[in-house]
Short mmCIF file of C-alpha atoms in Angstrom, two decimals:
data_model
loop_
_atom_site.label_atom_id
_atom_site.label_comp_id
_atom_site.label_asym_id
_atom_site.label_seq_id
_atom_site.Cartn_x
_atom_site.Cartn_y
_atom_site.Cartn_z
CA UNK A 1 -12.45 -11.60 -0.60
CA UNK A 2 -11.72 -7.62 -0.61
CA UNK A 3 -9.91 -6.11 1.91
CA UNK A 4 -12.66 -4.04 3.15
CA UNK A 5 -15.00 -6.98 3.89
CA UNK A 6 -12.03 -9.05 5.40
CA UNK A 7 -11.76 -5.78 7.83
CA UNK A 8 -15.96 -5.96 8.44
CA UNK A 9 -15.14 -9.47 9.23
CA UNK A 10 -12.89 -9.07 11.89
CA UNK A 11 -15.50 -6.06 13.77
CA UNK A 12 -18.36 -8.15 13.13
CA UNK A 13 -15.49 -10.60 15.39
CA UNK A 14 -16.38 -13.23 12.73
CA UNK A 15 -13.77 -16.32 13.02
CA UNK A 16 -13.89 -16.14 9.15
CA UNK A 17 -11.47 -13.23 8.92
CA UNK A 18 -8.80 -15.11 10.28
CA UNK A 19 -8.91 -17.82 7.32
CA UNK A 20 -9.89 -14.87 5.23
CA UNK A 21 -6.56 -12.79 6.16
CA UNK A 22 -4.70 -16.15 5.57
CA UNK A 23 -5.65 -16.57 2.31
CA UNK A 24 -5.18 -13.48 0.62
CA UNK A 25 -2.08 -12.03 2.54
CA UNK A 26 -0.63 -15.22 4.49
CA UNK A 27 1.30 -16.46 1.37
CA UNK A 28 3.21 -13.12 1.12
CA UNK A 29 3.95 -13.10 5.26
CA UNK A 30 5.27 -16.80 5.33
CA UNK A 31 7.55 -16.15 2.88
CA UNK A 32 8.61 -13.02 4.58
CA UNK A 33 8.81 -14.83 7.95
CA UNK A 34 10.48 -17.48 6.22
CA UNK A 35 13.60 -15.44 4.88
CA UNK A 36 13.92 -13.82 8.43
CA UNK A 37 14.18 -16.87 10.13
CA UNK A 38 15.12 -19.75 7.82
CA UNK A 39 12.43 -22.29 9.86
CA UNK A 40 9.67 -23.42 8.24
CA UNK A 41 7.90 -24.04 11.48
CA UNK A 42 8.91 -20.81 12.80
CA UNK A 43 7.57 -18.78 10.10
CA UNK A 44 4.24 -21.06 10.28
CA UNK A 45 4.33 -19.87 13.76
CA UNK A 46 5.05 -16.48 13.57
CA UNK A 47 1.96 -15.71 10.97
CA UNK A 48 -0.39 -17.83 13.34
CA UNK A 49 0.94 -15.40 16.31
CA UNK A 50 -0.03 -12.15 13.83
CA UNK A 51 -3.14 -13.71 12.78
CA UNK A 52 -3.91 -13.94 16.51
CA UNK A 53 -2.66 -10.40 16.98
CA UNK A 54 -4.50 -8.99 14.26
CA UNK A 55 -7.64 -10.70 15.96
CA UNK A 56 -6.61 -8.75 19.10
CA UNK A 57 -6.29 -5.57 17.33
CA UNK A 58 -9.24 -5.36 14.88
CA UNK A 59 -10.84 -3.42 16.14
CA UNK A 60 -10.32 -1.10 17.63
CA UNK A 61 -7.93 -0.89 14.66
CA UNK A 62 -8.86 -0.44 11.34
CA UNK A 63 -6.05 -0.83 8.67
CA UNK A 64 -5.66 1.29 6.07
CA UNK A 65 -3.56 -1.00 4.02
CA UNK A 66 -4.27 -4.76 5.54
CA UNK A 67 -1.27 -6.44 3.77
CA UNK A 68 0.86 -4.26 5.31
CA UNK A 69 -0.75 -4.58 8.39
CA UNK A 70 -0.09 -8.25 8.49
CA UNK A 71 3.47 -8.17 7.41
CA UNK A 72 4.07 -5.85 10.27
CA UNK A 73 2.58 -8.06 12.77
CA UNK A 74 4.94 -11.13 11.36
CA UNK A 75 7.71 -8.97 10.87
CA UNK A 76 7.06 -8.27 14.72
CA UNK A 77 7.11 -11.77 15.81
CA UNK A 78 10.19 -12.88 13.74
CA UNK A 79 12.17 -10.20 15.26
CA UNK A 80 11.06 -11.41 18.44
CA UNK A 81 11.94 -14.82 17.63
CA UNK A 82 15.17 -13.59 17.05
CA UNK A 83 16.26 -12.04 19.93
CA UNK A 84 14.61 -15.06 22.02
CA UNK A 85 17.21 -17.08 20.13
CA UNK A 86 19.95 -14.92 20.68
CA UNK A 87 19.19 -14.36 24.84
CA UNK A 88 19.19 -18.66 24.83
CA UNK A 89 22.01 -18.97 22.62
CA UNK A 90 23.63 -16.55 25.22
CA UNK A 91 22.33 -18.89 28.44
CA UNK A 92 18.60 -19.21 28.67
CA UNK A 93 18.79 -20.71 32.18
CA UNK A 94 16.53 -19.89 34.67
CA UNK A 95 18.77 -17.08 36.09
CA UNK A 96 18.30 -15.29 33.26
CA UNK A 97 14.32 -15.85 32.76
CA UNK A 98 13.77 -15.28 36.76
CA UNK A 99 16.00 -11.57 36.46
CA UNK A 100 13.55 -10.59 32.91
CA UNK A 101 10.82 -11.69 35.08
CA UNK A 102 11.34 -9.38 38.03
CA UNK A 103 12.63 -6.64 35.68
CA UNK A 104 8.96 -5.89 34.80
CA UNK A 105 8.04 -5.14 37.69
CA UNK A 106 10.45 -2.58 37.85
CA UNK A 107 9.55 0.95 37.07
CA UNK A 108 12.71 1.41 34.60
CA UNK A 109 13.77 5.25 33.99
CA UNK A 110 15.27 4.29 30.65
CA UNK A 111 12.31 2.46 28.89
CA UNK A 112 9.99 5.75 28.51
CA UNK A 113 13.41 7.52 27.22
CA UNK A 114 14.11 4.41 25.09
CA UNK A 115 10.87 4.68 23.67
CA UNK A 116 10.61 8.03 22.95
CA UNK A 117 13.78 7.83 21.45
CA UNK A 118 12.43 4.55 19.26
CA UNK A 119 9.65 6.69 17.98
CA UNK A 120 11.90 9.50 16.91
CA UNK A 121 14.50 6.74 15.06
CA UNK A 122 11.52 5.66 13.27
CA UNK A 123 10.36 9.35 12.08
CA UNK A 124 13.60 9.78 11.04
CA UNK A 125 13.40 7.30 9.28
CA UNK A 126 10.56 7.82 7.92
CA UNK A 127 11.67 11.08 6.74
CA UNK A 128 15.21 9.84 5.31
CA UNK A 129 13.48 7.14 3.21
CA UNK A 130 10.74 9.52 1.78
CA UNK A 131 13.22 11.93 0.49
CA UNK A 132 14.93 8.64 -1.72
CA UNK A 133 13.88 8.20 -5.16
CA UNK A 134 11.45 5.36 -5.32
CA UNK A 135 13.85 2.80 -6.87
CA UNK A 136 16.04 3.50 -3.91
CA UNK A 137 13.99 3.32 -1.23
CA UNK A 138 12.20 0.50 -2.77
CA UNK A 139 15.23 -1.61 -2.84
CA UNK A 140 16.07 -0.54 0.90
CA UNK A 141 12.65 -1.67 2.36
CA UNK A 142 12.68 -5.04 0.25
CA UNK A 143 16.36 -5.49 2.21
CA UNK A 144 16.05 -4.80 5.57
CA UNK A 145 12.23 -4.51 5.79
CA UNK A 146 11.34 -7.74 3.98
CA UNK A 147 14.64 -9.37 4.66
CA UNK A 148 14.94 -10.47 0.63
CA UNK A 149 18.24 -11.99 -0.69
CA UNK A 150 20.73 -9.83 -2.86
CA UNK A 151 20.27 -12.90 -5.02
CA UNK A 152 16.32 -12.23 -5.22
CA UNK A 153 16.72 -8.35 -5.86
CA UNK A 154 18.75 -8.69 -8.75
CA UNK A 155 17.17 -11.20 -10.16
CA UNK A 156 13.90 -8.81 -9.10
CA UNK A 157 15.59 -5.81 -11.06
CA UNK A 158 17.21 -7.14 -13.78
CA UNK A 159 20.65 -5.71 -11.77
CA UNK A 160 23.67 -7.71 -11.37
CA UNK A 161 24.55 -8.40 -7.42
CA UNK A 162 27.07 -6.53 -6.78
CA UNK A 163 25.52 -3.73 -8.52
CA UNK A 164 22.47 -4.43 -5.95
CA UNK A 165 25.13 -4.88 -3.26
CA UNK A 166 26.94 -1.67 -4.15
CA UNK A 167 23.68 0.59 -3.75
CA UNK A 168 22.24 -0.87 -0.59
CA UNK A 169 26.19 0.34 0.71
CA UNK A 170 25.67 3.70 -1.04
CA UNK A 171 21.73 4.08 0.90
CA UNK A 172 23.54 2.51 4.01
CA UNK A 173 26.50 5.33 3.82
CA UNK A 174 23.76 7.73 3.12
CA UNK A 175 21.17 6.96 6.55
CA UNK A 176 24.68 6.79 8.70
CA UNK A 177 25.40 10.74 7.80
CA UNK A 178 21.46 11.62 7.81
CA UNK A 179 21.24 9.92 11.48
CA UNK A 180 24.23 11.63 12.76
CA UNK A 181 23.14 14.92 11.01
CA UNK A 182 19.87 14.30 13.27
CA UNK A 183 21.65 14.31 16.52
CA UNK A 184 21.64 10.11 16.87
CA UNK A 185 24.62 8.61 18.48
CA UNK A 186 24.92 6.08 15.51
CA UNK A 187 27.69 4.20 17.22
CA UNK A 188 27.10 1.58 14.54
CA UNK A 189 23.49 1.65 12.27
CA UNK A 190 24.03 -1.25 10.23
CA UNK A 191 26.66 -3.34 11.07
CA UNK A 192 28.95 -2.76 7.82
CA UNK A 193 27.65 0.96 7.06
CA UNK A 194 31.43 1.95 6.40
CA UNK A 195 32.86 -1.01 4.38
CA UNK A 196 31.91 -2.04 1.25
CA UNK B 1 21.65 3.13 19.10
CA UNK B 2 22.63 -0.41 16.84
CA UNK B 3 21.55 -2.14 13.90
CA UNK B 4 18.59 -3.99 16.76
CA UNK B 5 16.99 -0.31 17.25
CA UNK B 6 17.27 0.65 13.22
CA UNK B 7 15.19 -2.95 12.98
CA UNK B 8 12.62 -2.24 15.52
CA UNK B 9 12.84 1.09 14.20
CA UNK B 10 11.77 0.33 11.32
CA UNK B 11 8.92 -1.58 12.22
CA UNK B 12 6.96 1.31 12.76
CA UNK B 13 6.84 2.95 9.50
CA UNK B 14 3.96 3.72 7.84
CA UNK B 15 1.70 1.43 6.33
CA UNK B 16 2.14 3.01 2.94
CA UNK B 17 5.79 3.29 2.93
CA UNK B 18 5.48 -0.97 3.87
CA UNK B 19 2.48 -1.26 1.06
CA UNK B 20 4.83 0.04 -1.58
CA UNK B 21 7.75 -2.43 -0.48
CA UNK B 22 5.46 -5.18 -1.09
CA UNK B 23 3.88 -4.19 -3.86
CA UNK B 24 6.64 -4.20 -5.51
CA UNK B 25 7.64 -7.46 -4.53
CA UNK B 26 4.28 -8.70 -5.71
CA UNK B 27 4.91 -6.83 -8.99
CA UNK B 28 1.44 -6.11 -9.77
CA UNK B 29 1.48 -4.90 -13.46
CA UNK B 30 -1.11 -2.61 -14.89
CA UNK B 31 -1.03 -3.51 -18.61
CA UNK B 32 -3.40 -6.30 -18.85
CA UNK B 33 -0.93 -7.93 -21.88
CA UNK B 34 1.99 -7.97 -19.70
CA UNK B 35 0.31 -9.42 -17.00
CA UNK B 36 -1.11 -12.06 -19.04
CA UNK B 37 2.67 -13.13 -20.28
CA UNK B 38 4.02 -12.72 -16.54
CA UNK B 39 1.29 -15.23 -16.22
CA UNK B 40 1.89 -17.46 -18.28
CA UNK B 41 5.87 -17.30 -18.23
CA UNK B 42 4.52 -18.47 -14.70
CA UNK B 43 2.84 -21.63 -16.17
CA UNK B 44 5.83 -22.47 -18.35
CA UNK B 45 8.19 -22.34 -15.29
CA UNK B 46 5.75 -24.94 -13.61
CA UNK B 47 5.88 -27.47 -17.10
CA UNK B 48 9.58 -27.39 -17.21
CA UNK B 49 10.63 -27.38 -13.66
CA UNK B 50 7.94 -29.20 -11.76
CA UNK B 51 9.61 -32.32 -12.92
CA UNK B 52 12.95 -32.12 -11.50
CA UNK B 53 11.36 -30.40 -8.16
CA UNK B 54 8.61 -32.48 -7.20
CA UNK B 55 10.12 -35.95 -7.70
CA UNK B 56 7.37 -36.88 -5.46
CA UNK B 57 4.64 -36.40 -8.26
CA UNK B 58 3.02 -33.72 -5.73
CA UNK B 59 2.66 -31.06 -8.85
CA UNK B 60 -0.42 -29.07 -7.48
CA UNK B 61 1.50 -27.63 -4.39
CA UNK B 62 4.34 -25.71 -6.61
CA UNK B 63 3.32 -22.69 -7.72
CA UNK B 64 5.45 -20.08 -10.04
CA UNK B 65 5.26 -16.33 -10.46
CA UNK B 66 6.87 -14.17 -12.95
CA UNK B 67 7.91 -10.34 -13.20
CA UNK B 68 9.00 -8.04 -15.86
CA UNK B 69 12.62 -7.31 -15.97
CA UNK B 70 13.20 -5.45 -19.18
CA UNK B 71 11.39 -4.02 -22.04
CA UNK B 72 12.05 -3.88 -26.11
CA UNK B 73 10.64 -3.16 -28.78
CA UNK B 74 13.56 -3.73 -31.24
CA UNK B 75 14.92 -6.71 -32.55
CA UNK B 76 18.68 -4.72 -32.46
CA UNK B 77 19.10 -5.16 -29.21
CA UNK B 78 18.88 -9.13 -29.08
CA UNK B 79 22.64 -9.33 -28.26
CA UNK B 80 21.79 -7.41 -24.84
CA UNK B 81 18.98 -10.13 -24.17
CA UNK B 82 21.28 -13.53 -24.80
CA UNK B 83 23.98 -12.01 -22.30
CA UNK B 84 21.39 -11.53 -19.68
CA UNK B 85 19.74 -14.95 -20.66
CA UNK B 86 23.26 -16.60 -20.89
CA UNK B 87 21.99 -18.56 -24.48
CA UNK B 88 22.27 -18.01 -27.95
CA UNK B 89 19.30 -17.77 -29.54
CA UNK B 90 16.93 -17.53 -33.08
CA UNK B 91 14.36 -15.01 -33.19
CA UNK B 92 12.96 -14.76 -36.28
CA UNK B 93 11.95 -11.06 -37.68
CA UNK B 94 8.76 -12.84 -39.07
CA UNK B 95 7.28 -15.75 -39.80
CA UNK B 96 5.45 -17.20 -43.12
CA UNK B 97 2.51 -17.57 -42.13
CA UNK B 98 2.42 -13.12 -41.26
CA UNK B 99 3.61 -13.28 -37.58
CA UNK B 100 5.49 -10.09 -37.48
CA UNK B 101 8.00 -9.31 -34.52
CA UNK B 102 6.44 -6.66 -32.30
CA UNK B 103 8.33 -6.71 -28.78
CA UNK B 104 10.05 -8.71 -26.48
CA UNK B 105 10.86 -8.77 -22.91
CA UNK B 106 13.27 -10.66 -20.55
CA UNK B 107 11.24 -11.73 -17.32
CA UNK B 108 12.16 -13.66 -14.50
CA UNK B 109 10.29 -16.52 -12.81
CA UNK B 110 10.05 -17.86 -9.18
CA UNK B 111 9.40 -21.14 -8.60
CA UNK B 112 7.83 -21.63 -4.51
CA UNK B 113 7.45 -24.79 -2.75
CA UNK B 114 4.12 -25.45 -0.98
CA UNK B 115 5.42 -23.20 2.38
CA UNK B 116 6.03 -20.07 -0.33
CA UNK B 117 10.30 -20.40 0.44
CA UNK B 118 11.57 -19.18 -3.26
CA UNK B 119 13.85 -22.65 -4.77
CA UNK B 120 14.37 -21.25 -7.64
CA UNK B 121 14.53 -17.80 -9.56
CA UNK B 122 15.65 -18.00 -13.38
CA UNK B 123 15.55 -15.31 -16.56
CA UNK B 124 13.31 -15.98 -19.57
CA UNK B 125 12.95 -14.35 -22.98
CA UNK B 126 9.32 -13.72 -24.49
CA UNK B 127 8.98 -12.59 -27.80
CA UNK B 128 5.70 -11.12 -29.05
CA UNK B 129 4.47 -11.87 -32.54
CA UNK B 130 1.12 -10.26 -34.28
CA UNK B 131 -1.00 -11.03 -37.15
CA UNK B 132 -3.70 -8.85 -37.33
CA UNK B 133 -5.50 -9.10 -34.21
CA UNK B 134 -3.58 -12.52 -33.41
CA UNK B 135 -1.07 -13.04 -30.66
CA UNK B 136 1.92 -15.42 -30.97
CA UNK B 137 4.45 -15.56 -28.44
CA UNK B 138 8.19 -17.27 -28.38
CA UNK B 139 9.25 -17.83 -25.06
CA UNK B 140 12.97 -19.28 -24.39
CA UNK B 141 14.93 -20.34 -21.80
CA UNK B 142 17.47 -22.73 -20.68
CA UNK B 143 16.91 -26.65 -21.41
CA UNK B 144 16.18 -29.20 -18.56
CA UNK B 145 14.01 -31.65 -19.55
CA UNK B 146 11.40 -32.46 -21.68
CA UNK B 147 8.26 -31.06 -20.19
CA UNK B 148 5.56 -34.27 -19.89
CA UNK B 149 2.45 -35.32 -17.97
CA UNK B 150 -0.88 -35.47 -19.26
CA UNK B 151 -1.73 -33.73 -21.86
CA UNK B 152 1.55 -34.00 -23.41
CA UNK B 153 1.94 -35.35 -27.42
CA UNK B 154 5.25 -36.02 -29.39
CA UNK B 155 5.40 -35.11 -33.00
CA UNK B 156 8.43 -34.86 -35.61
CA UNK B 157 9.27 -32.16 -37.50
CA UNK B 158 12.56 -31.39 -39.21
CA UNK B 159 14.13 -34.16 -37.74
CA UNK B 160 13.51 -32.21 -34.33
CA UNK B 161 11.05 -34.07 -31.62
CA UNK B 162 8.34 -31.41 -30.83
CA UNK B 163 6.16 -31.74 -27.51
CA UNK B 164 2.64 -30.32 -28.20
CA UNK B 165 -0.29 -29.59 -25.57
CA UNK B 166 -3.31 -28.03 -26.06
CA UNK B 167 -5.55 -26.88 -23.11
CA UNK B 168 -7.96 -24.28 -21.91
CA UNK B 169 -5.78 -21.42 -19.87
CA UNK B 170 -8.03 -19.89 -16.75
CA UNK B 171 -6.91 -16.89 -15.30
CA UNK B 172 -8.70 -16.11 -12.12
CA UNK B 173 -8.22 -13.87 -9.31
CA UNK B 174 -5.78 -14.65 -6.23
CA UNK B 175 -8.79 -15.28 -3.69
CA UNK B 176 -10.18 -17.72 -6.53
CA UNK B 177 -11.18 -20.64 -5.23
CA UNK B 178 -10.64 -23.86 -7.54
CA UNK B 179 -13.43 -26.11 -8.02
CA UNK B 180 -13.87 -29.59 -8.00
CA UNK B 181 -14.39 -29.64 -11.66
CA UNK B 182 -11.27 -27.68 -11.96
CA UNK B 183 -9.44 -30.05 -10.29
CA UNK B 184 -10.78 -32.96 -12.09
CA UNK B 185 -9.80 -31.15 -15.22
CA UNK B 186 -6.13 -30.25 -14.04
CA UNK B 187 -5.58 -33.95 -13.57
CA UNK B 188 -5.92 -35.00 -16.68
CA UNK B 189 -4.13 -32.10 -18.20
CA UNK B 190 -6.95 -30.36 -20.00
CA UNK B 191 -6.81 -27.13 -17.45
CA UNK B 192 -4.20 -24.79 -16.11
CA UNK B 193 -4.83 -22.00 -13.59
CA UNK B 194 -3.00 -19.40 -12.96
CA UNK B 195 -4.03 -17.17 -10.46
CA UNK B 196 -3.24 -12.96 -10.23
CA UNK B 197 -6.07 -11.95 -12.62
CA UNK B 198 -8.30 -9.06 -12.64
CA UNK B 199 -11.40 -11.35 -13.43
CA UNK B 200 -11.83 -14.89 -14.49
CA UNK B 201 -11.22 -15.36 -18.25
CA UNK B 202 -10.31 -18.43 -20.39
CA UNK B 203 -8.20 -18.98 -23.18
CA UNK B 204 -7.84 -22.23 -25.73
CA UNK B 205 -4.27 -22.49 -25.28
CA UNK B 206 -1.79 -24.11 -27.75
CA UNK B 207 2.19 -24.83 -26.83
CA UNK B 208 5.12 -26.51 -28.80
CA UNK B 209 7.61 -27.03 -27.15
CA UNK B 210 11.01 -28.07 -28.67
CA UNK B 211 15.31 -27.73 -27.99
CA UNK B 212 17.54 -26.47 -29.87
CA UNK B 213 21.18 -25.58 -29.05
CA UNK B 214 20.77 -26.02 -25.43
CA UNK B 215 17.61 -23.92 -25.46
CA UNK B 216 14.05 -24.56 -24.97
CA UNK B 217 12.21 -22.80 -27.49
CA UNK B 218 8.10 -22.49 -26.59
CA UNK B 219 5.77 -21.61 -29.36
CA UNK B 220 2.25 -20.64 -28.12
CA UNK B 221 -0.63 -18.63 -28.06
CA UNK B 222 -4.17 -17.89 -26.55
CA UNK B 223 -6.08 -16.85 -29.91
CA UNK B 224 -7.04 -19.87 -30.93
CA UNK B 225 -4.49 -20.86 -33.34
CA UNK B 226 -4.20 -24.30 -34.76
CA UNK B 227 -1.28 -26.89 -33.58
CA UNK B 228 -0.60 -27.26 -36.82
CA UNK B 229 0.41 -23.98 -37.83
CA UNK B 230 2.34 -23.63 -34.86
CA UNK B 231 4.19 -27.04 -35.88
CA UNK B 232 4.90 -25.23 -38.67
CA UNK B 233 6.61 -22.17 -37.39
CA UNK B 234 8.89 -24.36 -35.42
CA UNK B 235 10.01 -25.96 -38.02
CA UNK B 236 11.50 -22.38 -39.36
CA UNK B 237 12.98 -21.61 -36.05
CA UNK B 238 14.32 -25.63 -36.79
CA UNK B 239 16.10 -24.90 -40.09
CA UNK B 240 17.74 -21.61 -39.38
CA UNK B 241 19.39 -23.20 -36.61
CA UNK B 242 20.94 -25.68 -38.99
#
């Protein structure tokens, strides 16, 4: 089934475009999911929780490009994953879930200032990675958007790995300057932005 | 700022910057002949691998896919496509029965496990032959096994055991769904599917498969062309290898 009628689907609220969304773009957001997290039943679970948020979202939202739209949704929930690993591995006791509990009820300064400044990391980004040549940028997004191995995007490009390695550090060396250039306080970016 | 924020950040680019990422790691190719070879370099990963992966006999849940790496259209440059193949190999310029070398491409196949997790990525040479309006291709890669399963015949030729197969090739669309007659038909190796087409089509598809040197040499093509004459040309690619 076409895009378009998988999106009439889900405004019609016809259960169908969830199976339908499955089908032709689940494969690709698994495996996605999959690389980010390593767990087969997390990355099951992740796509079921962007299936369910695409539900909730369609409509009033009508994606332009739906295979992006799910990958973004997974993408979401694997990064939350994440960090719910990380705040257990770091003590998940009920301390800590009884202080995040209270802190929304908190009217927090920061967060409209953190998200504000979110949005303009993102157009920056946005900008930075537009003004790449395709192969580039391609090879950025399919790193730290879809989370592929170096082994993959050699083997993707024809490119040995540390040839693959060596330009991700050049595009890495390249966002550092841009970011600072644009007033961030890049106290880091990526983790190994100035060692190769 | 840290690398957390450049992650979330990221997360809301625009949908066509994201489309393009994964586009290209579907690697949807335009030129319907190229597909058609990424397509079947997709089958032959699934004959030779599905052996050693699915122990379990559970072939229908491992799927392949296959993109273009590089491009030739010279026979000059073979050297270049044995280093990144890591084999020797014979290519012949032509063939007696008129198959003439036209191009030839190194691609490399995926092979996914039922949950879509990549297990194995490998490089594979295709070399396109023509005769007229006919279509052979030479496909070669690294040895494993035999492939076998239904379908699957022995002959001799040149002192060299050949494994033959002939079967009707569907291409079909990814949101094809297989029907029971397909099935029926997969099982006793008369069908393969492979999805990523434009449109369903079908092909009468002919394969001889044989080793040489450490290589596995394919012979096949989707124009009809008889098992015999195939037989035949790899018994040249046989003798100048001796």
């Amino acid at each position: 089934m076409e895009d378009e009628q998988i999106i009439s689907l889900f405004w019609a609220r016809d259960e169908r475009a969830i199976e339908e969304l499955a089908h032709r773009h689940g494969g690709l957001c698994r495996a996605m999911a999959l690389r980010m997290l390593g767990s087969f039943q997390d990355a099951e679970e992740c796509l079921s929780d962007a299936l369910m948020a695409a539900w909730n979202s369609i409509p009033p939202r009508r994606p332009e490009k739906l295979s992006a739209y799910l990958a973004r949704l997974t993408r979401n929930q694997a990064l939350k994953r994440r960090r719910d690993s990380e705040r257990l591995k770091r003590g998940g006791g009920e301390l800590n879930l009884a202080y995040e509990e209270l802190d929304e009820c908190l009217p927090d300064p920061e967060s409209t200032e953190q998200c504000w400044e979110q949005r303009e990391l993102s157009a920056a980004l946005e900008r930075f990675l537009r003004g790449l040549p395709a192969a580039e940028r391609r090879l950025f997004l399919r790193r730290y958007w879809g989370c592929e191995s170096l082994r993959e995007l050699a083997a993707a490009n024809g490119w040995s790995e540390s040839k693959v390695k060596s330009m991700l550090f050049r595009t890495r060396k390249k966002l550092r300057d841009y970011l600072i250039k644009e007033g961030f306080a890049c106290e880091c970016g990526f983790p190994d932005a100035g060692h190769e | 700022m840290n690398a957390d924020s450049l992650m979330q950040a990221m997360n809301e680019l625009p949908e066509d910057l994201i489309a393009e990422a994964l586009e290209t790691e579907r690697q949807r190719v335009p030129v319907k002949r190229v597909l058609r070879t990424l397509l079947i370099a997709a089958v032959i990963a699934v004959f030779f691998s599905v052996t050693a992966y699915a122990a379990g006999g559970n072939l229908g849940s491992i799927t392949s896919s296959a993109r273009m790496g590089r491009h030739w259209s010279t026979l000059d440059v073979l050297p270049k496509a044995e280093r990144m193949l890591g084999l020797g190999m014979t290519v012949p310029e032509r063939f007696e029965s008129g198959f003439v070398f036209a191009d030839m491409d190194i691609t490399y196949s995926d092979l996914r496990d039922p949950d879509g997790a990549i297990v194995k990525t490998y490089p594979e040479f295709y070399a396109n032959y023509t005769r007229g309006d006919q279509t052979l291709i030479l496909n070669v890669q690294a040895w494993e096994r035999a492939p076998g399963g239904a379908g699957w015949l022995e002959r001799e030729q040149d002192g060299t055991t050949l494994y033959c197969h002939s079967f009707t090739y569907k291409v079909v669309p990814v949101d094809y769904r297989e029907t029971e007659e397909d099935t029926a038909r997969k099982e006793t190796g008369e069908l393969m599917i492979a999805w990523g087409g434009d449109e369903v089509e079908t092909f009468p598809m002919c394969f001889v498969v044989f080793e040489r040197g450490g290589a596995a040499y394919a012979l096949f093509s989707y124009d009809g062309l008889a098992m015999d004459e195939l037989c035949a040309m790899a018994g040249e690619i046989i003798r100048m290898n001796e």
